[in-house]
Coordinates of C-alpha atoms in Angstrom, one line a residue:
Chain S
X1 CA 23.4 -51.7 2.7
X2 CA 23.4 -47.9 2.5
X3 CA 24.3 -48.0 -1.1
X4 CA 21.4 -50.2 -1.9
X5 CA 18.9 -48.0 -0.1
X6 CA 20.2 -44.9 -1.9
X7 CA 20.1 -46.7 -5.2
X8 CA 16.6 -47.7 -4.7
X9 CA 15.5 -44.3 -3.3
X10 CA 17.1 -42.3 -6.1
X11 CA 14.9 -43.5 -9.0
X12 CA 11.9 -43.1 -6.7
X13 CA 12.8 -39.5 -6.0
X14 CA 13.4 -38.9 -9.7
X15 CA 10.1 -40.5 -10.5
X16 CA 8.4 -38.2 -8.1
X17 CA 10.2 -35.2 -9.7
X18 CA 9.1 -36.4 -13.1
X19 CA 5.5 -36.8 -12.0
X20 CA 5.6 -33.2 -10.9
X21 CA 6.8 -31.9 -14.2
X22 CA 3.7 -29.8 -14.8
X23 CA 4.2 -28.1 -11.5
X24 CA 7.8 -27.3 -12.3
X25 CA 6.8 -26.0 -15.6
X26 CA 4.4 -23.6 -13.8
X27 CA 7.2 -22.6 -11.5
X28 CA 9.6 -21.9 -14.3
X29 CA 8.3 -18.3 -15.2
X30 CA 7.9 -17.6 -11.5
X31 CA 11.5 -18.5 -10.7
X32 CA 12.7 -16.7 -13.8
X33 CA 10.9 -13.6 -12.6
X34 CA 12.4 -13.8 -9.2
X35 CA 15.9 -14.4 -10.4
X36 CA 15.8 -11.6 -13.0
X37 CA 14.0 -8.9 -11.0
X38 CA 14.9 -9.7 -7.4
X39 CA 18.1 -11.8 -7.2
X40 CA 20.1 -10.1 -10.0
X41 CA 19.4 -6.7 -8.4
X42 CA 20.6 -8.3 -5.1
X43 CA 23.8 -9.1 -6.8
X44 CA 23.7 -5.5 -8.2
X45 CA 24.2 -4.1 -4.7
X46 CA 27.9 -4.9 -5.3
X47 CA 28.1 -1.7 -7.2
X48 CA 28.1 -0.1 -3.7
X49 CA 31.6 -1.4 -3.3
X50 CA 32.7 -0.4 -6.8
X51 CA 34.0 2.6 -8.5
X52 CA 30.9 2.4 -10.8
X53 CA 31.3 3.3 -14.4
X54 CA 28.2 3.2 -16.6
X55 CA 30.1 1.9 -19.6
X56 CA 31.8 -0.9 -17.7
X57 CA 28.6 -1.9 -15.8
X58 CA 28.2 -3.7 -12.5
X59 CA 30.6 -6.5 -13.5
X60 CA 33.4 -4.6 -15.2
X61 CA 33.8 -1.7 -12.8
X62 CA 36.8 -1.9 -10.4
X63 CA 36.3 -2.7 -6.7
X64 CA 36.9 0.1 -4.3
X65 CA 36.2 -1.4 -0.9
X66 CA 34.3 0.8 1.4
X67 CA 35.1 4.1 -0.3
X68 CA 31.5 4.8 -1.3
X69 CA 30.3 4.1 2.2
X70 CA 32.9 6.4 3.7
X71 CA 31.7 9.0 1.3
X72 CA 28.0 8.7 2.3
X73 CA 28.7 8.4 6.0
X74 CA 30.6 11.6 5.9
X75 CA 27.8 13.4 4.0
X76 CA 25.5 15.6 6.1
X77 CA 22.5 15.1 3.8
X78 CA 22.6 11.3 4.4
X79 CA 22.3 11.7 8.2
X80 CA 19.6 14.3 7.7
X81 CA 17.6 11.9 5.5
X82 CA 17.9 9.3 8.2
X83 CA 16.8 11.7 10.9
X84 CA 13.9 12.9 8.8
X85 CA 12.8 9.4 8.1
X86 CA 12.8 8.6 11.8
X87 CA 11.0 11.9 12.7
X88 CA 8.2 11.4 10.2
X89 CA 7.8 7.7 11.0
X90 CA 7.7 8.3 14.7
X91 CA 5.3 11.3 14.5
X92 CA 3.0 9.2 12.3
X93 CA 3.2 6.2 14.8
X94 CA 2.5 8.4 17.8
X95 CA -0.8 9.6 16.2
X96 CA -1.7 6.5 14.2
X97 CA -1.2 3.8 16.8
X98 CA -3.4 5.1 19.6
X99 CA -6.0 6.5 17.2
X100 CA -6.4 3.2 15.4
X101 CA -7.0 1.4 18.7
X102 CA -9.5 4.1 19.9
X103 CA -11.5 3.9 16.6
X104 CA -11.5 0.1 16.7
X105 CA -12.8 0.1 20.3
X106 CA -15.5 2.6 19.3
X107 CA -16.5 0.6 16.3
X108 CA -16.6 -2.5 18.5
X109 CA -19.1 -0.9 20.8
X110 CA -21.5 -0.1 18.0
X111 CA -24.4 -2.6 18.2
X112 CA -26.4 -1.2 15.2
X113 CA -25.2 -3.4 12.3
X114 CA -25.9 -1.1 9.5
X115 CA -24.3 1.9 11.2
X116 CA -21.2 -0.1 11.9
X117 CA -20.9 -1.5 8.4
X118 CA -21.4 1.9 6.7
X119 CA -18.8 3.5 9.0
X120 CA -16.3 0.8 8.3
X121 CA -16.9 1.0 4.5
X122 CA -16.2 4.7 4.6
X123 CA -13.2 4.5 6.8
X124 CA -11.6 1.8 4.6
X125 CA -12.0 3.8 1.4
X126 CA -9.0 6.2 1.6
X127 CA -6.6 3.2 1.7
X128 CA -7.5 2.6 -2.0
X129 CA -6.9 6.2 -3.1
X130 CA -3.6 6.9 -4.8
X131 CA -1.0 9.1 -3.1
X132 CA -1.1 11.4 -6.1
X133 CA -4.8 12.0 -5.5
X134 CA -4.3 12.4 -1.8
X135 CA -1.5 14.9 -2.2
X136 CA -3.6 16.8 -4.8
X137 CA -6.6 17.0 -2.4
X138 CA -4.3 17.9 0.5
X139 CA -2.7 20.7 -1.4
X140 CA -6.1 22.1 -2.3
X141 CA -7.2 21.9 1.3
X142 CA -4.1 23.0 3.2
X143 CA -2.5 25.6 0.9
X144 CA -1.9 29.0 2.5
X145 CA -3.5 30.9 -0.3
X146 CA -7.0 29.9 -1.0
X147 CA -6.8 26.5 0.8
X148 CA -10.2 25.4 2.1
X149 CA -9.0 25.0 5.7
X150 CA -7.3 28.4 5.7
X151 CA -10.5 30.0 4.2
X152 CA -12.4 28.5 7.1
X153 CA -9.9 29.7 9.7
X154 CA -10.0 33.2 8.1
X155 CA -13.8 33.3 8.3
X156 CA -13.6 32.8 12.1
X157 CA -10.9 35.3 12.4
X158 CA -7.6 33.3 12.5
X159 CA -4.4 34.0 10.7
X160 CA -3.7 31.7 7.8
X161 CA -1.5 28.7 8.8
X162 CA 1.4 27.7 6.6
X163 CA 0.5 24.0 6.6
X164 CA 2.7 23.1 3.6
X165 CA 5.5 25.6 3.8
X166 CA 6.6 25.6 7.4
X167 CA 8.7 22.7 8.6
X168 CA 6.7 22.0 11.8
X169 CA 3.3 22.4 10.2
X170 CA 4.4 20.3 7.2
X171 CA 5.2 17.3 9.5
X172 CA 1.7 17.9 11.0
X173 CA 0.1 17.8 7.6
X174 CA 2.1 14.8 6.6
X175 CA 0.9 12.9 9.7
X176 CA -2.7 14.0 9.1
X177 CA -2.7 12.7 5.5
X178 CA -1.2 9.4 6.6
X179 CA -3.6 8.9 9.4
X180 CA -6.5 9.8 7.2
X181 CA -5.5 7.3 4.5
X182 CA -4.7 4.4 6.7
X183 CA -6.6 4.6 10.0
X184 CA -9.6 2.6 8.7
X185 CA -7.4 -0.1 7.2
X186 CA -5.5 -0.3 10.5
X187 CA -8.7 -1.1 12.5
X188 CA -9.3 -4.4 10.5
X189 CA -6.8 -6.4 12.5
X190 CA -8.0 -5.0 15.9
X191 CA -11.6 -5.6 15.0
X192 CA -10.8 -9.2 14.2
X193 CA -9.1 -9.6 17.5
X194 CA -12.0 -7.9 19.3
X195 CA -14.6 -10.2 17.6
X196 CA -12.7 -13.1 19.1
X197 CA -13.2 -12.0 22.7
X198 CA -15.3 -14.5 24.7
X199 CA -18.8 -13.2 25.1
X200 CA -19.3 -15.1 28.4
X201 CA -16.6 -12.9 30.0
X202 CA -18.8 -9.8 29.4
X203 CA -21.9 -11.6 30.7
X204 CA -20.2 -12.7 33.8
X205 CA -18.8 -9.2 34.4
X206 CA -22.2 -7.7 33.7
X207 CA -23.8 -10.0 36.3
X208 CA -21.1 -9.0 38.8
X209 CA -22.2 -5.4 38.3
X210 CA -19.3 -4.2 36.2
X211 CA -20.0 -0.9 34.4
X212 CA -19.4 -0.5 30.7
X213 CA -16.2 1.4 31.3
X214 CA -15.0 -1.3 33.7
X215 CA -15.7 -4.0 31.1
X216 CA -13.7 -2.0 28.6
X217 CA -10.7 -1.7 30.9
X218 CA -10.7 -5.1 32.5
X219 CA -11.9 -7.3 29.6
X220 CA -11.7 -5.7 26.2
X221 CA -8.3 -4.1 26.4
X222 CA -6.5 -6.9 28.1
X223 CA -7.9 -9.3 25.5
X224 CA -6.4 -7.5 22.6
X225 CA -3.2 -6.5 24.5
X226 CA -1.1 -9.1 22.7
X227 CA -2.3 -7.9 19.3
X228 CA -1.5 -4.3 20.3
X229 CA 2.0 -5.3 21.4
X230 CA 2.8 -7.2 18.2
X231 CA 1.4 -4.4 16.1
X232 CA 3.5 -1.8 18.0
X233 CA 6.7 -3.9 17.6
X234 CA 5.9 -4.5 13.9
X235 CA 5.5 -0.8 13.3
X236 CA 8.6 0.1 15.3
X237 CA 10.6 -2.4 13.3
X238 CA 9.6 -0.5 10.2
X239 CA 11.0 2.8 11.5
X240 CA 13.7 3.0 8.9
X241 CA 11.4 2.2 6.0
X242 CA 9.4 4.9 4.4
X243 CA 7.3 5.0 1.3
X244 CA 8.5 7.4 -1.4
X245 CA 5.1 8.6 -2.6
X246 CA 4.0 10.6 0.4
X247 CA 7.2 12.6 1.1
X248 CA 7.8 13.2 -2.6
X249 CA 4.3 14.3 -3.5
X250 CA 3.5 16.3 -0.4
X251 CA 6.9 17.8 -0.1
X252 CA 8.1 21.0 -1.8
X253 CA 11.3 23.0 -1.9
X254 CA 10.4 25.1 1.2
X255 CA 10.2 22.1 3.5
X256 CA 13.0 20.0 1.9
X257 CA 15.0 20.1 5.1
X258 CA 12.3 17.9 6.8
X259 CA 10.7 16.1 3.8
X260 CA 13.9 14.6 2.4
X261 CA 13.8 11.0 3.6
X262 CA 15.9 8.0 2.7
X263 CA 13.7 6.9 -0.2
X264 CA 13.5 10.3 -1.8
X265 CA 17.2 10.9 -1.2
X266 CA 18.0 7.6 -2.9
X267 CA 15.7 8.6 -5.8
X268 CA 17.1 12.0 -6.2
X269 CA 20.7 11.0 -5.9
X270 CA 20.5 7.8 -8.0
X271 CA 17.9 8.6 -10.6
X272 CA 18.0 12.3 -11.0
X273 CA 21.8 12.7 -10.5
X274 CA 22.9 9.3 -11.7
X275 CA 25.1 8.7 -8.7
X276 CA 24.4 4.9 -8.8
X277 CA 27.0 3.7 -6.4
X278 CA 26.2 6.1 -3.6
X279 CA 22.4 5.6 -4.0
X280 CA 22.9 1.8 -4.0
X281 CA 25.1 2.0 -0.9
X282 CA 22.4 4.0 1.0
X283 CA 19.8 1.5 -0.1
X284 CA 22.0 -1.4 1.1
X285 CA 22.7 0.3 4.4
X286 CA 18.9 0.7 4.9
X287 CA 18.2 -2.9 4.0
X288 CA 20.8 -4.2 6.5
X289 CA 19.6 -2.0 9.3
X290 CA 16.1 -3.2 8.6
X291 CA 17.1 -6.8 8.8
X292 CA 18.9 -6.2 12.1
X293 CA 15.9 -4.4 13.5
X294 CA 13.5 -7.1 12.3
X295 CA 15.6 -9.9 13.8
X296 CA 15.9 -8.1 17.1
X297 CA 12.1 -7.3 17.1
X298 CA 11.4 -11.0 16.4
X299 CA 13.6 -12.1 19.2
X300 CA 12.0 -9.6 21.5
X301 CA 8.4 -10.6 20.7
X302 CA 9.3 -14.3 21.3
X303 CA 11.0 -13.3 24.6
X304 CA 7.9 -11.7 25.9
X305 CA 5.9 -14.8 25.0
X306 CA 4.3 -13.8 21.8
X307 CA 4.5 -15.5 18.4
X308 CA 7.4 -14.2 16.4
X309 CA 6.8 -11.6 13.6
X310 CA 8.9 -13.2 10.9
Chain P
X1 CA -44.2 -7.9 24.5
X2 CA -40.7 -8.2 25.9
X3 CA -39.3 -7.1 22.5
X4 CA -41.2 -3.9 22.4
X5 CA -40.6 -3.2 26.1
X6 CA -36.8 -3.5 25.7
X7 CA -36.9 -1.4 22.6
X8 CA -38.5 1.4 24.6
X9 CA -35.7 1.3 27.1
X10 CA -33.9 4.6 27.4
X11 CA -30.8 4.7 25.2
X12 CA -27.8 5.4 27.4
X13 CA -26.2 8.7 27.0
X14 CA -22.8 7.0 26.4
X15 CA -24.2 5.3 23.3
X16 CA -25.5 8.5 21.9
X17 CA -22.1 10.2 22.3
X18 CA -20.4 7.2 20.7
X19 CA -22.6 7.3 17.7
X20 CA -22.1 11.1 17.3
X21 CA -18.4 10.8 17.7
X22 CA -18.2 8.1 15.0
X23 CA -20.4 10.3 12.8
X24 CA -17.9 13.1 13.2
X25 CA -15.0 10.8 12.3
X26 CA -16.9 9.6 9.2
X27 CA -17.5 13.2 8.2
X28 CA -13.8 14.0 8.6
X29 CA -13.0 11.0 6.5
X30 CA -15.5 11.9 3.8
X31 CA -14.9 15.6 3.7
X32 CA -11.9 15.6 1.4
X33 CA -14.0 13.9 -1.2
X34 CA -16.8 16.4 -0.8
X35 CA -14.2 19.1 -1.2
X36 CA -13.1 17.6 -4.5
X37 CA -16.6 17.4 -5.8
X38 CA -17.5 20.9 -4.6
X39 CA -14.5 22.5 -6.2
X40 CA -14.8 20.6 -9.5
X41 CA -18.4 21.6 -9.9
X42 CA -18.2 25.2 -8.8
X43 CA -18.2 28.3 -10.9
X44 CA -15.2 30.4 -11.5
X45 CA -16.2 33.4 -9.3
X46 CA -17.1 31.2 -6.3
X47 CA -13.7 29.5 -6.4
X48 CA -11.9 32.8 -6.8
X49 CA -13.6 34.3 -3.8
X50 CA -12.9 31.2 -1.7
X51 CA -16.6 30.6 -0.9
X52 CA -16.5 26.9 -1.8
X53 CA -16.3 24.6 1.2
X54 CA -18.9 21.9 1.4
X55 CA -21.0 22.0 -1.7
X56 CA -20.7 23.4 -5.3
X57 CA -21.6 27.1 -5.7
X58 CA -22.8 28.3 -9.2
X59 CA -23.0 24.7 -10.3
X60 CA -21.5 24.0 -13.7
X61 CA -19.7 21.2 -15.6
X62 CA -17.2 23.3 -17.5
X63 CA -14.2 21.8 -15.6
X64 CA -15.2 18.3 -16.5
X65 CA -15.9 19.3 -20.1
X66 CA -12.5 20.9 -20.4
X67 CA -10.7 18.0 -18.8
X68 CA -12.5 15.4 -20.9
X69 CA -11.8 17.5 -24.0
X70 CA -8.1 17.0 -23.6
X71 CA -6.6 14.3 -25.8
X72 CA -3.7 14.0 -23.3
X73 CA -6.1 12.9 -20.7
X74 CA -7.6 10.2 -22.9
X75 CA -4.2 9.0 -24.0
X76 CA -3.1 8.6 -20.4
X77 CA -6.4 7.0 -19.5
X78 CA -5.9 4.5 -22.3
X79 CA -2.3 3.8 -21.2
X80 CA -3.4 3.2 -17.7
X81 CA -6.2 0.9 -18.8
X82 CA -3.8 -1.1 -20.9
X83 CA -1.2 -1.4 -18.2
X84 CA -3.9 -2.3 -15.6
X85 CA -5.3 -5.1 -17.9
X86 CA -2.0 -6.5 -19.0
X87 CA -0.5 -6.2 -15.5
X88 CA -3.4 -7.8 -13.7
X89 CA -3.5 -10.7 -16.2
X90 CA 0.3 -11.2 -15.9
X91 CA 0.2 -10.9 -12.1
X92 CA -2.7 -13.2 -11.7
X93 CA -1.3 -16.0 -13.9
X94 CA 2.2 -15.9 -12.2
X95 CA 0.7 -15.7 -8.7
X96 CA -1.6 -18.6 -9.5
X97 CA 1.2 -20.7 -10.9
X98 CA 3.5 -19.9 -7.9
X99 CA 0.8 -20.4 -5.3
X100 CA -0.7 -23.6 -6.8
X101 CA 2.6 -25.3 -7.4
X102 CA 3.9 -24.5 -4.0
X103 CA 0.7 -25.4 -2.2
X104 CA 1.2 -29.1 -3.2
X105 CA 3.0 -30.7 -0.3
X106 CA 4.3 -33.6 -2.4
X107 CA 6.3 -31.3 -4.6
X108 CA 10.0 -31.9 -4.1
X109 CA 11.9 -28.7 -3.4
X110 CA 8.8 -26.6 -2.5
X111 CA 10.5 -25.4 0.7
X112 CA 13.5 -24.0 -1.3
X113 CA 11.3 -22.3 -3.9
X114 CA 9.0 -20.8 -1.2
X115 CA 12.0 -19.6 0.7
X116 CA 13.4 -18.0 -2.4
X117 CA 10.1 -16.1 -2.8
X118 CA 9.6 -15.2 0.9
X119 CA 13.2 -14.0 1.3
X120 CA 12.5 -11.1 -1.1
X121 CA 10.1 -9.7 1.5
X122 CA 13.1 -9.1 3.9
X123 CA 15.9 -8.2 1.6
X124 CA 16.0 -6.5 -1.8
X125 CA 18.6 -5.0 -4.1
X126 CA 16.9 -1.7 -3.8
X127 CA 15.8 1.0 -6.2
X128 CA 18.9 1.6 -8.2
X129 CA 20.1 -2.0 -9.0
X130 CA 16.5 -2.9 -10.0
X131 CA 16.4 0.2 -12.1
X132 CA 19.6 -0.8 -13.8
X133 CA 18.4 -4.3 -14.5
X134 CA 15.1 -3.0 -16.0
X135 CA 17.1 -0.6 -18.1
X136 CA 19.6 -3.3 -19.1
X137 CA 16.7 -5.4 -20.4
X138 CA 15.6 -2.7 -22.7
X139 CA 12.4 -2.0 -20.8
X140 CA 13.2 1.6 -20.1
X141 CA 10.4 3.9 -21.5
X142 CA 8.4 0.8 -22.3
X143 CA 5.0 0.1 -20.8
X144 CA 6.2 -3.4 -19.8
X145 CA 8.4 -1.8 -17.2
X146 CA 5.3 -0.8 -15.4
X147 CA 4.2 -4.3 -14.6
X148 CA 6.7 -6.9 -15.4
X149 CA 9.3 -6.0 -12.7
X150 CA 6.7 -6.1 -10.0
X151 CA 4.4 -8.8 -11.3
X152 CA 4.2 -10.9 -8.2
X153 CA 3.2 -9.5 -4.8
X154 CA 4.5 -11.8 -2.0
X155 CA 1.5 -11.1 0.2
X156 CA -1.0 -12.0 -2.5
X157 CA 1.1 -15.1 -3.1
X158 CA 0.8 -16.1 0.6
X159 CA -2.9 -15.4 0.6
X160 CA -3.5 -17.6 -2.5
X161 CA -1.2 -20.4 -1.3
X162 CA -3.1 -20.5 2.0
X163 CA -6.4 -20.7 0.1
X164 CA -5.1 -23.6 -2.1
X165 CA -3.8 -25.5 1.0
X166 CA -7.1 -25.3 2.6
X167 CA -9.1 -26.7 -0.3
X168 CA -10.4 -30.2 0.6
X169 CA -7.8 -32.7 -0.5
X170 CA -10.5 -35.4 -1.1
X171 CA -11.8 -33.7 -4.3
X172 CA -8.4 -33.6 -5.9
X173 CA -7.7 -37.2 -4.8
X174 CA -10.9 -38.3 -6.3
X175 CA -10.1 -36.7 -9.6
X176 CA -6.6 -38.2 -9.6
X177 CA -8.0 -41.6 -9.0
X178 CA -10.4 -41.1 -11.9
X179 CA -7.3 -40.5 -14.0
X180 CA -7.1 -36.8 -14.2
X181 CA -3.7 -35.3 -14.9
X182 CA -2.2 -32.5 -12.9
X183 CA -3.4 -30.0 -15.5
X184 CA -6.9 -31.4 -15.5
X185 CA -7.1 -31.3 -11.7
X186 CA -6.1 -27.6 -11.8
X187 CA -8.4 -26.7 -14.6
X188 CA -11.5 -28.8 -13.8
X189 CA -11.4 -29.0 -10.0
X190 CA -9.2 -26.3 -8.4
X191 CA -9.9 -23.3 -10.6
X192 CA -13.7 -23.5 -10.5
X193 CA -13.5 -23.5 -6.7
X194 CA -11.0 -20.6 -6.7
X195 CA -13.1 -18.0 -8.5
X196 CA -13.7 -15.9 -5.4
X197 CA -10.0 -15.7 -4.5
X198 CA -9.0 -15.1 -8.1
X199 CA -11.5 -12.2 -8.3
X200 CA -10.1 -10.8 -5.1
X201 CA -6.5 -11.0 -6.3
X202 CA -7.5 -9.5 -9.6
X203 CA -9.1 -6.6 -7.8
X204 CA -6.1 -6.1 -5.6
X205 CA -3.7 -6.1 -8.5
X206 CA -5.9 -3.9 -10.7
X207 CA -6.2 -1.2 -8.0
X208 CA -2.5 -1.4 -7.4
X209 CA -1.7 -0.9 -11.1
X210 CA -4.3 1.8 -11.4
X211 CA -2.8 3.7 -8.5
X212 CA 0.8 3.1 -9.1
X213 CA 2.8 6.1 -9.9
X214 CA 6.3 5.6 -8.8
X215 CA 7.1 2.9 -11.5
X216 CA 5.9 5.3 -14.1
X217 CA 8.0 8.1 -12.6
X218 CA 11.1 5.8 -12.7
X219 CA 10.7 4.2 -16.1
X220 CA 8.6 6.4 -18.3
X221 CA 10.1 9.4 -20.0
X222 CA 8.0 10.0 -23.1
X223 CA 5.0 12.2 -22.2
X224 CA 2.9 10.3 -24.7
X225 CA 3.3 7.2 -22.5
X226 CA 2.4 9.0 -19.2
X227 CA 0.1 6.9 -17.1
X228 CA -3.0 8.6 -15.5
X229 CA -1.3 9.0 -12.1
X230 CA 1.8 10.5 -13.7
X231 CA -0.3 12.8 -15.9
X232 CA -2.3 13.8 -12.8
X233 CA 0.9 14.6 -10.9
X234 CA 2.2 16.9 -13.6
X235 CA -1.2 18.5 -13.9
X236 CA -1.5 19.0 -10.1
X237 CA 2.0 20.0 -9.2
X238 CA 3.6 21.0 -12.5
X239 CA 3.1 24.0 -14.6
X240 CA 1.4 22.1 -17.3
X241 CA -2.2 23.1 -16.4
X242 CA -1.5 26.7 -15.6
X243 CA 0.4 27.5 -18.8
X244 CA -1.9 25.7 -21.2
X245 CA -4.9 26.8 -19.2
X246 CA -3.8 30.4 -19.6
X247 CA -3.8 30.0 -23.3
X248 CA -7.3 28.8 -23.5
X249 CA -9.0 30.8 -20.7
X250 CA -7.1 34.0 -20.7
X251 CA -6.9 35.9 -17.4
X252 CA -8.8 33.7 -15.0
X253 CA -6.9 30.6 -15.6
X254 CA -5.1 30.4 -12.3
X255 CA -8.4 29.9 -10.4
X256 CA -10.0 27.9 -13.2
X257 CA -7.1 25.6 -12.7
X258 CA -8.2 24.7 -9.2
X259 CA -11.6 23.4 -10.4
X260 CA -9.8 21.7 -13.3
X261 CA -7.4 20.0 -10.9
X262 CA -10.2 18.7 -8.7
X263 CA -12.1 17.6 -11.7
X264 CA -9.1 15.6 -12.9
X265 CA -8.7 14.1 -9.4
X266 CA -12.4 13.1 -9.5
X267 CA -12.1 11.5 -13.0
X268 CA -9.1 9.5 -12.1
X269 CA -10.6 8.2 -8.8
X270 CA -14.0 7.2 -10.2
X271 CA -12.9 3.8 -11.4
X272 CA -11.7 3.0 -7.9
X273 CA -15.0 4.0 -6.4
X274 CA -16.8 1.8 -9.0
X275 CA -15.0 -1.3 -8.0
X276 CA -14.9 -0.5 -4.3
X277 CA -18.1 -2.4 -3.3
X278 CA -16.6 -5.6 -4.7
X279 CA -13.2 -4.8 -3.3
X280 CA -14.6 -4.3 0.1
X281 CA -16.4 -7.6 0.0
X282 CA -13.2 -9.5 -0.1
X283 CA -10.3 -7.5 1.3
X284 CA -11.0 -8.0 5.0
X285 CA -10.6 -11.7 4.5
X286 CA -7.5 -11.1 2.4
X287 CA -5.9 -9.0 5.0
X288 CA -6.5 -11.5 7.7
X289 CA -5.1 -14.3 5.5
X290 CA -2.1 -12.2 4.5
X291 CA -1.2 -11.4 8.0
X292 CA -0.7 -15.1 8.6
X293 CA 2.9 -16.0 8.2
X294 CA 4.2 -18.1 5.3

């Protein structure tokens, strides 16, 4: 019986596969791309467990267990890079998260269509500017000698501020640049949530004599609470990930002790000093921590009754 | 009557404050751009004395003339244009193939293939193994390294697949019944309907390639193959501009350099500003679609 069903089903399946040959042909370069540029490098992480030798390559080098990891875990610079990554990400989050919501709420209150649209267009723009350009403008504006901001401060009688060369001020500048670049972009998701709030709720509240502020606190904010929570969890789950562009381009030798983050450390160690095994090990460690955080965050969002984030 | 009456209603003070506050935010957002324009168009003495803040002083175009007179700039510009065009074409075709094939729910194995793609969002080999693979393939110091290893963006793939899934099935079915092959359905039915999404994706990819700098930093060594962003970086943060500027300008080159730098920034950003109106038309929708899960 079973055999018969399978025998009859198999040609059917094959027929279906054959009828989709054009689609498979389309997938062929796609799969090749993913295998070559994503999955072979994934196998390449094995060099983190090897005594890597350039001439022997990833396959030929002898295994060495966790030696490389022992080495990086005992390195002070590695822990410093992790600390700096967390400090920069958290500082950015603390400024970015509430400001994005405040700007979204403000934009949502604007009833003049043209004004709203123009404001949005301008706020979204910095997202599309490259980090090289942003860092170039920032250097021109924030530098201690001849920077525009310091010129302005000087003209009202303040001392020049070392925005780019003092550790604390550099973190401040880094946060400002990030917020400037991404705040408009961040409002998109909140504005979409805000536009979905039921109008009748406002009307009812208005008739009941609720003030504008009361409507904000009792209708608007509760309606987007779940989006806020999910966005916060999503951003927290990315705490260990940091783009390389901003710290590398804004940073300089004077602030290296706060601007050296995981990604720049991997770059400098691996590419500039050709310590492939160590740099790979750090990357792998970061990926694994990221996956753990992401899974935990997903579980947590589901536990509090939201849709998962994966 | 009612209309004019309500229009005459007093505007609440809160609204006025709100509008002013937003105007301030917009100004803060725009100011860095103004700063660039002001510096790049200002005269040498004005920049030296630090008088430039909001608008150009002693208006002149010499910084632009000088920057556009550099062959290096033009070489880099050409490289970036080539990479952007080739990269966008490659990315678009591959993303289209992936998204279209995997949007067909009758395709056996589509779950496995989609999974294979989506998994790369959560785990990757990292910078060094990827670098070694690219180098191993002989792409090091080749322009191909700037787009082939990152040809498909998973978010763009998801956005496009969602779009294809939402196309009315009846059209394709009708074409199939009329005897159209898979290729004909794609070329004659699906693609003409997909022009807006293809345009959006093309813009996303093009802006990405135009702005990308890290790939060039990783893979390009020959200064003659520097992309615009890499050139810009070495002009802004390296010694390149100061030293060569000194040779041309003599004493005042350090300050001249500031105008020059900002002129370079302006020149390399203008293409983004040119496509921005079109970009803006589509990206909000793209972001919303992309935030949906695969």
